[in-house]
Amino acid sequence: MNHFPNLHPRRQLLLAAASAGLVSLLPRPGRAALPYPSKPIKLVVGIAAGSTTDLLARVAARHLSDALGQSVVIENRPGAGGTLGVSSVATAAADGHTLLFVSSSLPTFPYFYSGLRFDPLKSFVYAGGLAQGGMVMLTRPDAPWQNLADLIAYAKSRPAEAVSYASAGVGSIAYLYSELFGHLTGLQFLHVPYQSSAAALADLLSGQVDFVFDGTTTALPQVQSGRTRALAYSDSRRTPFLPQVPTMQEAGAPEFSQRTWFGLAAPASTDAAIIEKISRAAQAFTASPTYQKELADAAHEPLTMTAAPFQQLIENDTSMWGDVIAKIRRA
């Protein structure tokens, strides 16, 4: 149809072209950016259901869902020491609808696994912290030592590897803490690896190994029941859940100070506005009494940390573990 019947044909063509150009510049309803989040969010956990990490992730998922007004679904992707789930998020669409529940194990992965499809410092952008805790050094109740100083003295008076420790395998946090403890005290322990931390703890309870570093969630009931004896706590301050247990520094390893932490990450190219929205949501609920009560029930404390400081924490820990692991391997 000719919309300009009274104009010269050439002018009709020019006006028609101009009209078409204006129409093309107008926003089309189908192309409008949808508000975030526009669909359910998948929160990937690189460890099996039933673990402490999984428990903490499910607590966080419920609160993140309420804060963002969208369902947050946990997807457990265990395998390859936890790297399988991490890889799946690194290669996911960077739209904020696939997130990683990241733990303090992540900065250690490059030092134990070759051929990784991700780099902790380049493949992700970090949205903030959620929870923090530590590891309790447990020993069997019938052990000949009563405290950490006794264990150190006992090990120094015996041949190398006379004292054994359990872990969920090379590269696990319990393994790293045990090796770091040995390195700082000049001791060499016998490593007994297991398929899981639960199996490692079970053999400690049965007297098959001498000590294990275990998370506060699972260590707490074992200590309270008297089935194990707590020698020390890994962080530089005592845990409120076992206030009678000294820190490693207080008990005889003055240079030892480590904590565990958990937070949120997204693929590296995720829009900054999306990360900011997730970070604000996390800050809001980590400060809530309800969330803090649920964490306390799991013997953990909140980690209210915004995106930038959490990113710095990852960078610091990646560098720190690189130095520590290099020293352990040279010893």
PDB file of C-alpha atoms in Angstrom, residues 19-306:
ATOM      1  CA  SER A  19       9.792   5.060   8.212  1.00  0.00           C
ATOM      2  CA  ALA A  20      11.142   1.528   8.018  1.00  0.00           C
ATOM      3  CA  GLY A  21      14.357   2.631   9.740  1.00  0.00           C
ATOM      4  CA  LEU A  22      12.459   4.242  12.586  1.00  0.00           C
ATOM      5  CA  VAL A  23      10.330   1.140  13.047  1.00  0.00           C
ATOM      6  CA  SER A  24      13.459  -1.023  13.235  1.00  0.00           C
ATOM      7  CA  LEU A  25      14.829   1.174  16.005  1.00  0.00           C
ATOM      8  CA  LEU A  26      11.747   0.807  18.176  1.00  0.00           C
ATOM      9  CA  PRO A  27      12.058  -1.826  20.970  1.00  0.00           C
ATOM     10  CA  ARG A  28      10.324  -5.069  20.115  1.00  0.00           C
ATOM     11  CA  PRO A  29       8.382  -6.772  22.917  1.00  0.00           C
ATOM     12  CA  GLY A  30      10.041 -10.126  22.189  1.00  0.00           C
ATOM     13  CA  ARG A  31      13.536  -8.680  22.569  1.00  0.00           C
ATOM     14  CA  ALA A  32      13.065  -6.916  25.900  1.00  0.00           C
ATOM     15  CA  ALA A  33      15.501  -8.095  28.550  1.00  0.00           C
ATOM     16  CA  LEU A  34      13.779 -10.222  31.159  1.00  0.00           C
ATOM     17  CA  PRO A  35      14.301  -9.268  34.796  1.00  0.00           C
ATOM     18  CA  TYR A  36      16.688 -11.540  36.706  1.00  0.00           C
ATOM     19  CA  PRO A  37      15.945 -14.207  37.687  1.00  0.00           C
ATOM     20  CA  SER A  38      13.487 -15.156  34.968  1.00  0.00           C
ATOM     21  CA  LYS A  39      13.470 -18.926  35.642  1.00  0.00           C
ATOM     22  CA  PRO A  40      14.527 -21.389  38.349  1.00  0.00           C
ATOM     23  CA  ILE A  41      18.169 -21.180  39.447  1.00  0.00           C
ATOM     24  CA  LYS A  42      20.316 -24.287  39.544  1.00  0.00           C
ATOM     25  CA  LEU A  43      22.794 -24.400  42.417  1.00  0.00           C
ATOM     26  CA  VAL A  44      25.466 -27.006  41.678  1.00  0.00           C
ATOM     27  CA  VAL A  45      27.115 -28.853  44.570  1.00  0.00           C
ATOM     28  CA  GLY A  46      30.177 -30.866  43.608  1.00  0.00           C
ATOM     29  CA  ILE A  47      29.697 -33.434  46.346  1.00  0.00           C
ATOM     30  CA  ALA A  48      27.102 -36.087  47.130  1.00  0.00           C
ATOM     31  CA  ALA A  49      23.833 -35.472  48.950  1.00  0.00           C
ATOM     32  CA  GLY A  50      24.002 -35.996  52.697  1.00  0.00           C
ATOM     33  CA  SER A  51      27.378 -34.346  53.181  1.00  0.00           C
ATOM     34  CA  THR A  52      27.946 -31.247  55.300  1.00  0.00           C
ATOM     35  CA  THR A  53      28.559 -29.223  52.136  1.00  0.00           C
ATOM     36  CA  ASP A  54      25.256 -30.441  50.709  1.00  0.00           C
ATOM     37  CA  LEU A  55      23.436 -29.615  53.947  1.00  0.00           C
ATOM     38  CA  LEU A  56      24.791 -26.064  53.994  1.00  0.00           C
ATOM     39  CA  ALA A  57      23.970 -25.615  50.307  1.00  0.00           C
ATOM     40  CA  ARG A  58      20.347 -26.609  50.911  1.00  0.00           C
ATOM     41  CA  VAL A  59      20.036 -24.136  53.771  1.00  0.00           C
ATOM     42  CA  ALA A  60      21.454 -21.374  51.554  1.00  0.00           C
ATOM     43  CA  ALA A  61      19.251 -22.382  48.599  1.00  0.00           C
ATOM     44  CA  ARG A  62      16.047 -21.938  50.614  1.00  0.00           C
ATOM     45  CA  HIS A  63      17.026 -18.461  51.724  1.00  0.00           C
ATOM     46  CA  LEU A  64      18.344 -17.405  48.312  1.00  0.00           C
ATOM     47  CA  SER A  65      15.050 -18.528  46.785  1.00  0.00           C
ATOM     48  CA  ASP A  66      13.096 -16.344  49.209  1.00  0.00           C
ATOM     49  CA  ALA A  67      15.407 -13.373  48.634  1.00  0.00           C
ATOM     50  CA  LEU A  68      15.255 -13.540  44.818  1.00  0.00           C
ATOM     51  CA  GLY A  69      11.633 -14.639  44.491  1.00  0.00           C
ATOM     52  CA  GLN A  70      12.525 -17.649  42.337  1.00  0.00           C
ATOM     53  CA  SER A  71      13.039 -21.327  43.108  1.00  0.00           C
ATOM     54  CA  VAL A  72      16.628 -22.478  43.657  1.00  0.00           C
ATOM     55  CA  VAL A  73      17.169 -26.149  42.874  1.00  0.00           C
ATOM     56  CA  ILE A  74      20.144 -28.134  44.180  1.00  0.00           C
ATOM     57  CA  GLU A  75      21.978 -30.289  41.650  1.00  0.00           C
ATOM     58  CA  ASN A  76      24.518 -32.670  43.192  1.00  0.00           C
ATOM     59  CA  ARG A  77      27.305 -33.464  40.744  1.00  0.00           C
ATOM     60  CA  PRO A  78      29.917 -35.466  42.647  1.00  0.00           C
ATOM     61  CA  GLY A  79      32.902 -37.018  40.935  1.00  0.00           C
ATOM     62  CA  ALA A  80      36.583 -36.466  40.189  1.00  0.00           C
ATOM     63  CA  GLY A  81      37.210 -35.121  43.670  1.00  0.00           C
ATOM     64  CA  GLY A  82      34.564 -32.422  43.299  1.00  0.00           C
ATOM     65  CA  THR A  83      35.946 -31.034  40.043  1.00  0.00           C
ATOM     66  CA  LEU A  84      33.146 -32.439  37.881  1.00  0.00           C
ATOM     67  CA  GLY A  85      30.507 -30.138  39.316  1.00  0.00           C
ATOM     68  CA  VAL A  86      32.842 -27.153  39.201  1.00  0.00           C
ATOM     69  CA  SER A  87      33.571 -27.807  35.519  1.00  0.00           C
ATOM     70  CA  SER A  88      29.868 -27.944  34.699  1.00  0.00           C
ATOM     71  CA  VAL A  89      29.343 -24.435  36.051  1.00  0.00           C
ATOM     72  CA  ALA A  90      32.458 -23.031  34.382  1.00  0.00           C
ATOM     73  CA  THR A  91      31.023 -23.984  30.973  1.00  0.00           C
ATOM     74  CA  ALA A  92      27.373 -23.125  31.715  1.00  0.00           C
ATOM     75  CA  ALA A  93      25.458 -20.205  30.223  1.00  0.00           C
ATOM     76  CA  ALA A  94      26.544 -16.995  31.949  1.00  0.00           C
ATOM     77  CA  ASP A  95      23.004 -15.794  32.652  1.00  0.00           C
ATOM     78  CA  GLY A  96      22.992 -16.189  36.432  1.00  0.00           C
ATOM     79  CA  HIS A  97      20.688 -19.202  36.377  1.00  0.00           C
ATOM     80  CA  THR A  98      23.480 -21.703  37.040  1.00  0.00           C
ATOM     81  CA  LEU A  99      25.507 -21.052  40.175  1.00  0.00           C
ATOM     82  CA  LEU A 100      28.190 -22.956  42.044  1.00  0.00           C
ATOM     83  CA  PHE A 101      28.145 -23.598  45.765  1.00  0.00           C
ATOM     84  CA  VAL A 102      31.852 -23.090  46.220  1.00  0.00           C
ATOM     85  CA  SER A 103      33.893 -24.340  49.166  1.00  0.00           C
ATOM     86  CA  SER A 104      37.396 -23.788  50.507  1.00  0.00           C
ATOM     87  CA  SER A 105      38.549 -26.869  48.578  1.00  0.00           C
ATOM     88  CA  LEU A 106      38.344 -25.019  45.246  1.00  0.00           C
ATOM     89  CA  PRO A 107      41.653 -23.086  45.533  1.00  0.00           C
ATOM     90  CA  THR A 108      43.508 -26.390  46.030  1.00  0.00           C
ATOM     91  CA  PHE A 109      42.220 -28.149  42.903  1.00  0.00           C
ATOM     92  CA  PRO A 110      44.862 -26.865  40.432  1.00  0.00           C
ATOM     93  CA  TYR A 111      47.603 -28.397  42.578  1.00  0.00           C
ATOM     94  CA  PHE A 112      46.155 -31.920  42.575  1.00  0.00           C
ATOM     95  CA  TYR A 113      44.268 -32.377  39.295  1.00  0.00           C
ATOM     96  CA  SER A 114      45.737 -32.121  35.819  1.00  0.00           C
ATOM     97  CA  GLY A 115      43.713 -31.259  32.726  1.00  0.00           C
ATOM     98  CA  LEU A 116      41.140 -29.156  34.566  1.00  0.00           C
ATOM     99  CA  ARG A 117      38.604 -27.392  32.366  1.00  0.00           C
ATOM    100  CA  PHE A 118      38.548 -24.403  34.695  1.00  0.00           C
ATOM    101  CA  ASP A 119      40.806 -22.009  36.559  1.00  0.00           C
ATOM    102  CA  PRO A 120      39.559 -20.820  39.979  1.00  0.00           C
ATOM    103  CA  LEU A 121      40.833 -17.309  39.264  1.00  0.00           C
ATOM    104  CA  LYS A 122      39.665 -16.969  35.655  1.00  0.00           C
ATOM    105  CA  SER A 123      36.632 -19.191  35.094  1.00  0.00           C
ATOM    106  CA  PHE A 124      34.336 -17.703  37.734  1.00  0.00           C
ATOM    107  CA  VAL A 125      33.107 -14.490  39.210  1.00  0.00           C
ATOM    108  CA  TYR A 126      32.358 -14.684  42.916  1.00  0.00           C
ATOM    109  CA  ALA A 127      29.125 -13.337  44.384  1.00  0.00           C
ATOM    110  CA  GLY A 128      29.874 -13.504  48.105  1.00  0.00           C
ATOM    111  CA  GLY A 129      30.298 -15.623  51.197  1.00  0.00           C
ATOM    112  CA  LEU A 130      27.634 -17.663  52.987  1.00  0.00           C
ATOM    113  CA  ALA A 131      29.068 -19.772  55.796  1.00  0.00           C
ATOM    114  CA  GLN A 132      32.300 -20.549  57.617  1.00  0.00           C
ATOM    115  CA  GLY A 133      33.603 -23.125  60.034  1.00  0.00           C
ATOM    116  CA  GLY A 134      36.658 -25.174  60.736  1.00  0.00           C
ATOM    117  CA  MET A 135      37.959 -28.668  61.296  1.00  0.00           C
ATOM    118  CA  VAL A 136      38.262 -30.456  64.611  1.00  0.00           C
ATOM    119  CA  MET A 137      41.266 -32.698  65.140  1.00  0.00           C
ATOM    120  CA  LEU A 138      39.832 -35.883  66.640  1.00  0.00           C
ATOM    121  CA  THR A 139      41.599 -38.841  68.163  1.00  0.00           C
ATOM    122  CA  ARG A 140      40.414 -42.212  69.461  1.00  0.00           C
ATOM    123  CA  PRO A 141      39.442 -42.172  73.154  1.00  0.00           C
ATOM    124  CA  ASP A 142      41.976 -44.886  74.053  1.00  0.00           C
ATOM    125  CA  ALA A 143      44.927 -43.060  72.470  1.00  0.00           C
ATOM    126  CA  PRO A 144      48.043 -42.836  74.675  1.00  0.00           C
ATOM    127  CA  TRP A 145      48.063 -39.021  74.388  1.00  0.00           C
ATOM    128  CA  GLN A 146      45.699 -36.720  76.234  1.00  0.00           C
ATOM    129  CA  ASN A 147      46.229 -33.545  74.223  1.00  0.00           C
ATOM    130  CA  LEU A 148      47.945 -32.246  71.112  1.00  0.00           C
ATOM    131  CA  ALA A 149      51.251 -31.563  72.835  1.00  0.00           C
ATOM    132  CA  ASP A 150      51.283 -35.180  74.032  1.00  0.00           C
ATOM    133  CA  LEU A 151      50.635 -36.458  70.508  1.00  0.00           C
ATOM    134  CA  ILE A 152      53.485 -34.349  69.124  1.00  0.00           C
ATOM    135  CA  ALA A 153      55.858 -35.623  71.818  1.00  0.00           C
ATOM    136  CA  TYR A 154      54.724 -39.209  71.247  1.00  0.00           C
ATOM    137  CA  ALA A 155      55.239 -38.977  67.471  1.00  0.00           C
ATOM    138  CA  LYS A 156      58.684 -37.412  67.896  1.00  0.00           C
ATOM    139  CA  SER A 157      59.768 -40.278  70.127  1.00  0.00           C
ATOM    140  CA  ARG A 158      58.719 -42.912  67.575  1.00  0.00           C
ATOM    141  CA  PRO A 159      59.858 -43.804  64.043  1.00  0.00           C
ATOM    142  CA  ALA A 160      58.366 -41.878  61.108  1.00  0.00           C
ATOM    143  CA  GLU A 161      54.769 -42.839  60.293  1.00  0.00           C
ATOM    144  CA  ALA A 162      54.235 -44.528  63.652  1.00  0.00           C
ATOM    145  CA  VAL A 163      51.146 -42.323  64.023  1.00  0.00           C
ATOM    146  CA  SER A 164      48.439 -42.556  61.349  1.00  0.00           C
ATOM    147  CA  TYR A 165      45.722 -40.241  60.112  1.00  0.00           C
ATOM    148  CA  ALA A 166      42.651 -40.779  57.931  1.00  0.00           C
ATOM    149  CA  SER A 167      41.234 -38.604  55.176  1.00  0.00           C
ATOM    150  CA  ALA A 168      38.914 -38.725  52.189  1.00  0.00           C
ATOM    151  CA  GLY A 169      41.955 -38.984  49.942  1.00  0.00           C
ATOM    152  CA  VAL A 170      44.857 -36.950  48.612  1.00  0.00           C
ATOM    153  CA  GLY A 171      43.728 -33.381  48.015  1.00  0.00           C
ATOM    154  CA  SER A 172      40.884 -33.446  50.542  1.00  0.00           C
ATOM    155  CA  ILE A 173      40.822 -30.770  53.225  1.00  0.00           C
ATOM    156  CA  ALA A 174      41.487 -33.366  55.955  1.00  0.00           C
ATOM    157  CA  TYR A 175      44.526 -34.547  54.007  1.00  0.00           C
ATOM    158  CA  LEU A 176      45.850 -31.006  53.562  1.00  0.00           C
ATOM    159  CA  TYR A 177      45.336 -30.075  57.198  1.00  0.00           C
ATOM    160  CA  SER A 178      47.076 -33.274  58.360  1.00  0.00           C
ATOM    161  CA  GLU A 179      50.021 -32.775  56.019  1.00  0.00           C
ATOM    162  CA  LEU A 180      50.288 -29.122  57.010  1.00  0.00           C
ATOM    163  CA  PHE A 181      50.265 -30.123  60.682  1.00  0.00           C
ATOM    164  CA  GLY A 182      53.070 -32.603  60.029  1.00  0.00           C
ATOM    165  CA  HIS A 183      55.048 -30.051  58.050  1.00  0.00           C
ATOM    166  CA  LEU A 184      54.768 -27.357  60.729  1.00  0.00           C
ATOM    167  CA  THR A 185      55.768 -29.731  63.534  1.00  0.00           C
ATOM    168  CA  GLY A 186      58.474 -31.596  61.611  1.00  0.00           C
ATOM    169  CA  LEU A 187      56.586 -34.886  61.797  1.00  0.00           C
ATOM    170  CA  GLN A 188      55.768 -37.529  59.196  1.00  0.00           C
ATOM    171  CA  PHE A 189      52.474 -39.365  59.636  1.00  0.00           C
ATOM    172  CA  LEU A 190      51.088 -42.440  57.887  1.00  0.00           C
ATOM    173  CA  HIS A 191      48.267 -41.417  55.561  1.00  0.00           C
ATOM    174  CA  VAL A 192      45.328 -43.842  55.334  1.00  0.00           C
ATOM    175  CA  PRO A 193      42.976 -42.675  52.543  1.00  0.00           C
ATOM    176  CA  TYR A 194      39.264 -43.533  52.325  1.00  0.00           C
ATOM    177  CA  GLN A 195      36.499 -43.037  49.808  1.00  0.00           C
ATOM    178  CA  SER A 196      34.744 -40.468  51.985  1.00  0.00           C
ATOM    179  CA  SER A 197      35.124 -38.473  55.176  1.00  0.00           C
ATOM    180  CA  ALA A 198      32.374 -40.594  56.749  1.00  0.00           C
ATOM    181  CA  ALA A 199      34.414 -43.753  56.140  1.00  0.00           C
ATOM    182  CA  ALA A 200      37.519 -42.081  57.546  1.00  0.00           C
ATOM    183  CA  LEU A 201      35.657 -41.102  60.707  1.00  0.00           C
ATOM    184  CA  ALA A 202      34.221 -44.614  61.044  1.00  0.00           C
ATOM    185  CA  ASP A 203      37.681 -46.157  61.120  1.00  0.00           C
ATOM    186  CA  LEU A 204      38.830 -43.631  63.691  1.00  0.00           C
ATOM    187  CA  LEU A 205      35.900 -44.703  65.869  1.00  0.00           C
ATOM    188  CA  SER A 206      36.882 -48.341  65.432  1.00  0.00           C
ATOM    189  CA  GLY A 207      40.487 -47.602  66.421  1.00  0.00           C
ATOM    190  CA  GLN A 208      42.031 -48.323  63.019  1.00  0.00           C
ATOM    191  CA  VAL A 209      43.710 -44.905  62.745  1.00  0.00           C
ATOM    192  CA  ASP A 210      45.042 -42.418  65.283  1.00  0.00           C
ATOM    193  CA  PHE A 211      43.579 -39.068  64.278  1.00  0.00           C
ATOM    194  CA  VAL A 212      41.456 -37.303  61.691  1.00  0.00           C
ATOM    195  CA  PHE A 213      40.480 -33.728  60.911  1.00  0.00           C
ATOM    196  CA  ASP A 214      36.692 -33.621  60.683  1.00  0.00           C
ATOM    197  CA  GLY A 215      34.183 -30.828  60.076  1.00  0.00           C
ATOM    198  CA  THR A 216      32.357 -29.372  63.057  1.00  0.00           C
ATOM    199  CA  THR A 217      28.961 -30.642  61.877  1.00  0.00           C
ATOM    200  CA  THR A 218      29.912 -34.311  62.144  1.00  0.00           C
ATOM    201  CA  ALA A 219      32.595 -33.941  64.821  1.00  0.00           C
ATOM    202  CA  LEU A 220      30.310 -32.277  67.359  1.00  0.00           C
ATOM    203  CA  PRO A 221      28.044 -35.263  68.166  1.00  0.00           C
ATOM    204  CA  GLN A 222      31.018 -37.634  68.278  1.00  0.00           C
ATOM    205  CA  VAL A 223      32.808 -35.456  70.819  1.00  0.00           C
ATOM    206  CA  GLN A 224      29.695 -34.849  72.896  1.00  0.00           C
ATOM    207  CA  SER A 225      28.965 -38.579  73.051  1.00  0.00           C
ATOM    208  CA  GLY A 226      32.513 -39.359  74.142  1.00  0.00           C
ATOM    209  CA  ARG A 227      33.165 -41.629  71.170  1.00  0.00           C
ATOM    210  CA  THR A 228      36.106 -39.443  70.166  1.00  0.00           C
ATOM    211  CA  ARG A 229      38.315 -36.920  71.922  1.00  0.00           C
ATOM    212  CA  ALA A 230      38.865 -33.472  70.427  1.00  0.00           C
ATOM    213  CA  LEU A 231      42.488 -32.358  70.507  1.00  0.00           C
ATOM    214  CA  ALA A 232      42.246 -28.980  68.812  1.00  0.00           C
ATOM    215  CA  TYR A 233      40.293 -26.719  66.452  1.00  0.00           C
ATOM    216  CA  SER A 234      41.819 -25.534  63.194  1.00  0.00           C
ATOM    217  CA  ASP A 235      40.903 -21.833  63.189  1.00  0.00           C
ATOM    218  CA  SER A 236      42.768 -19.101  65.068  1.00  0.00           C
ATOM    219  CA  ARG A 237      39.806 -18.648  67.416  1.00  0.00           C
ATOM    220  CA  ARG A 238      37.802 -21.291  69.232  1.00  0.00           C
ATOM    221  CA  THR A 239      34.539 -22.492  67.805  1.00  0.00           C
ATOM    222  CA  PRO A 240      31.454 -21.506  69.845  1.00  0.00           C
ATOM    223  CA  PHE A 241      30.133 -25.040  69.336  1.00  0.00           C
ATOM    224  CA  LEU A 242      33.033 -26.645  71.222  1.00  0.00           C
ATOM    225  CA  PRO A 243      34.319 -23.755  73.325  1.00  0.00           C
ATOM    226  CA  GLN A 244      36.312 -26.061  75.600  1.00  0.00           C
ATOM    227  CA  VAL A 245      38.476 -27.262  72.686  1.00  0.00           C
ATOM    228  CA  PRO A 246      41.670 -25.200  72.219  1.00  0.00           C
ATOM    229  CA  THR A 247      42.837 -23.929  68.864  1.00  0.00           C
ATOM    230  CA  MET A 248      45.770 -25.626  67.155  1.00  0.00           C
ATOM    231  CA  GLN A 249      47.827 -22.565  68.075  1.00  0.00           C
ATOM    232  CA  GLU A 250      46.884 -22.829  71.738  1.00  0.00           C
ATOM    233  CA  ALA A 251      47.395 -26.593  71.855  1.00  0.00           C
ATOM    234  CA  GLY A 252      50.911 -26.852  70.460  1.00  0.00           C
ATOM    235  CA  ALA A 253      51.019 -25.937  66.763  1.00  0.00           C
ATOM    236  CA  PRO A 254      51.487 -22.140  66.931  1.00  0.00           C
ATOM    237  CA  GLU A 255      51.769 -21.603  63.178  1.00  0.00           C
ATOM    238  CA  PHE A 256      48.615 -23.527  62.278  1.00  0.00           C
ATOM    239  CA  SER A 257      45.499 -21.503  61.415  1.00  0.00           C
ATOM    240  CA  GLN A 258      42.938 -22.676  58.876  1.00  0.00           C
ATOM    241  CA  ARG A 259      39.203 -22.272  58.407  1.00  0.00           C
ATOM    242  CA  THR A 260      36.660 -23.647  55.988  1.00  0.00           C
ATOM    243  CA  TRP A 261      34.271 -21.415  54.073  1.00  0.00           C
ATOM    244  CA  PHE A 262      31.430 -21.559  51.539  1.00  0.00           C
ATOM    245  CA  GLY A 263      29.944 -19.101  49.064  1.00  0.00           C
ATOM    246  CA  LEU A 264      28.486 -18.510  45.616  1.00  0.00           C
ATOM    247  CA  ALA A 265      30.126 -18.320  42.192  1.00  0.00           C
ATOM    248  CA  ALA A 266      28.914 -17.936  38.605  1.00  0.00           C
ATOM    249  CA  PRO A 267      30.522 -18.345  35.171  1.00  0.00           C
ATOM    250  CA  ALA A 268      33.138 -15.664  34.523  1.00  0.00           C
ATOM    251  CA  SER A 269      31.263 -13.554  31.963  1.00  0.00           C
ATOM    252  CA  THR A 270      28.077 -13.214  34.030  1.00  0.00           C
ATOM    253  CA  ASP A 271      26.757  -9.652  33.945  1.00  0.00           C
ATOM    254  CA  ALA A 272      27.910  -7.503  36.858  1.00  0.00           C
ATOM    255  CA  ALA A 273      24.344  -6.394  37.622  1.00  0.00           C
ATOM    256  CA  ILE A 274      23.303 -10.020  38.123  1.00  0.00           C
ATOM    257  CA  ILE A 275      26.247 -10.695  40.437  1.00  0.00           C
ATOM    258  CA  GLU A 276      25.394  -7.567  42.411  1.00  0.00           C
ATOM    259  CA  LYS A 277      21.784  -8.719  42.828  1.00  0.00           C
ATOM    260  CA  ILE A 278      22.890 -12.156  44.048  1.00  0.00           C
ATOM    261  CA  SER A 279      25.440 -10.568  46.381  1.00  0.00           C
ATOM    262  CA  ARG A 280      22.851  -8.215  47.917  1.00  0.00           C
ATOM    263  CA  ALA A 281      20.457 -11.117  48.425  1.00  0.00           C
ATOM    264  CA  ALA A 282      23.167 -13.198  50.122  1.00  0.00           C
ATOM    265  CA  GLN A 283      24.192 -10.320  52.393  1.00  0.00           C
ATOM    266  CA  ALA A 284      20.593  -9.831  53.446  1.00  0.00           C
ATOM    267  CA  PHE A 285      19.844 -13.407  54.424  1.00  0.00           C
ATOM    268  CA  THR A 286      23.222 -14.203  56.004  1.00  0.00           C
ATOM    269  CA  ALA A 287      22.440 -11.434  58.480  1.00  0.00           C
ATOM    270  CA  SER A 288      19.022 -12.877  59.333  1.00  0.00           C
ATOM    271  CA  PRO A 289      18.495 -14.657  62.682  1.00  0.00           C
ATOM    272  CA  THR A 290      16.643 -17.501  60.966  1.00  0.00           C
ATOM    273  CA  TYR A 291      19.536 -18.316  58.642  1.00  0.00           C
ATOM    274  CA  GLN A 292      22.051 -17.995  61.456  1.00  0.00           C
ATOM    275  CA  LYS A 293      20.009 -20.382  63.626  1.00  0.00           C
ATOM    276  CA  GLU A 294      19.935 -22.953  60.819  1.00  0.00           C
ATOM    277  CA  LEU A 295      23.698 -22.626  60.389  1.00  0.00           C
ATOM    278  CA  ALA A 296      24.240 -23.009  64.124  1.00  0.00           C
ATOM    279  CA  ASP A 297      22.230 -26.230  64.018  1.00  0.00           C
ATOM    280  CA  ALA A 298      24.906 -27.445  61.562  1.00  0.00           C
ATOM    281  CA  ALA A 299      27.709 -26.081  63.794  1.00  0.00           C
ATOM    282  CA  HIS A 300      28.641 -23.314  61.341  1.00  0.00           C
ATOM    283  CA  GLU A 301      28.621 -19.532  61.424  1.00  0.00           C
ATOM    284  CA  PRO A 302      27.597 -17.015  58.744  1.00  0.00           C
ATOM    285  CA  LEU A 303      30.147 -15.481  56.406  1.00  0.00           C
ATOM    286  CA  THR A 304      28.654 -12.135  55.412  1.00  0.00           C
ATOM    287  CA  MET A 305      31.106 -11.164  52.701  1.00  0.00           C
ATOM    288  CA  THR A 306      30.375  -9.161  49.556  1.00  0.00           C
TER     289      THR A 306
END
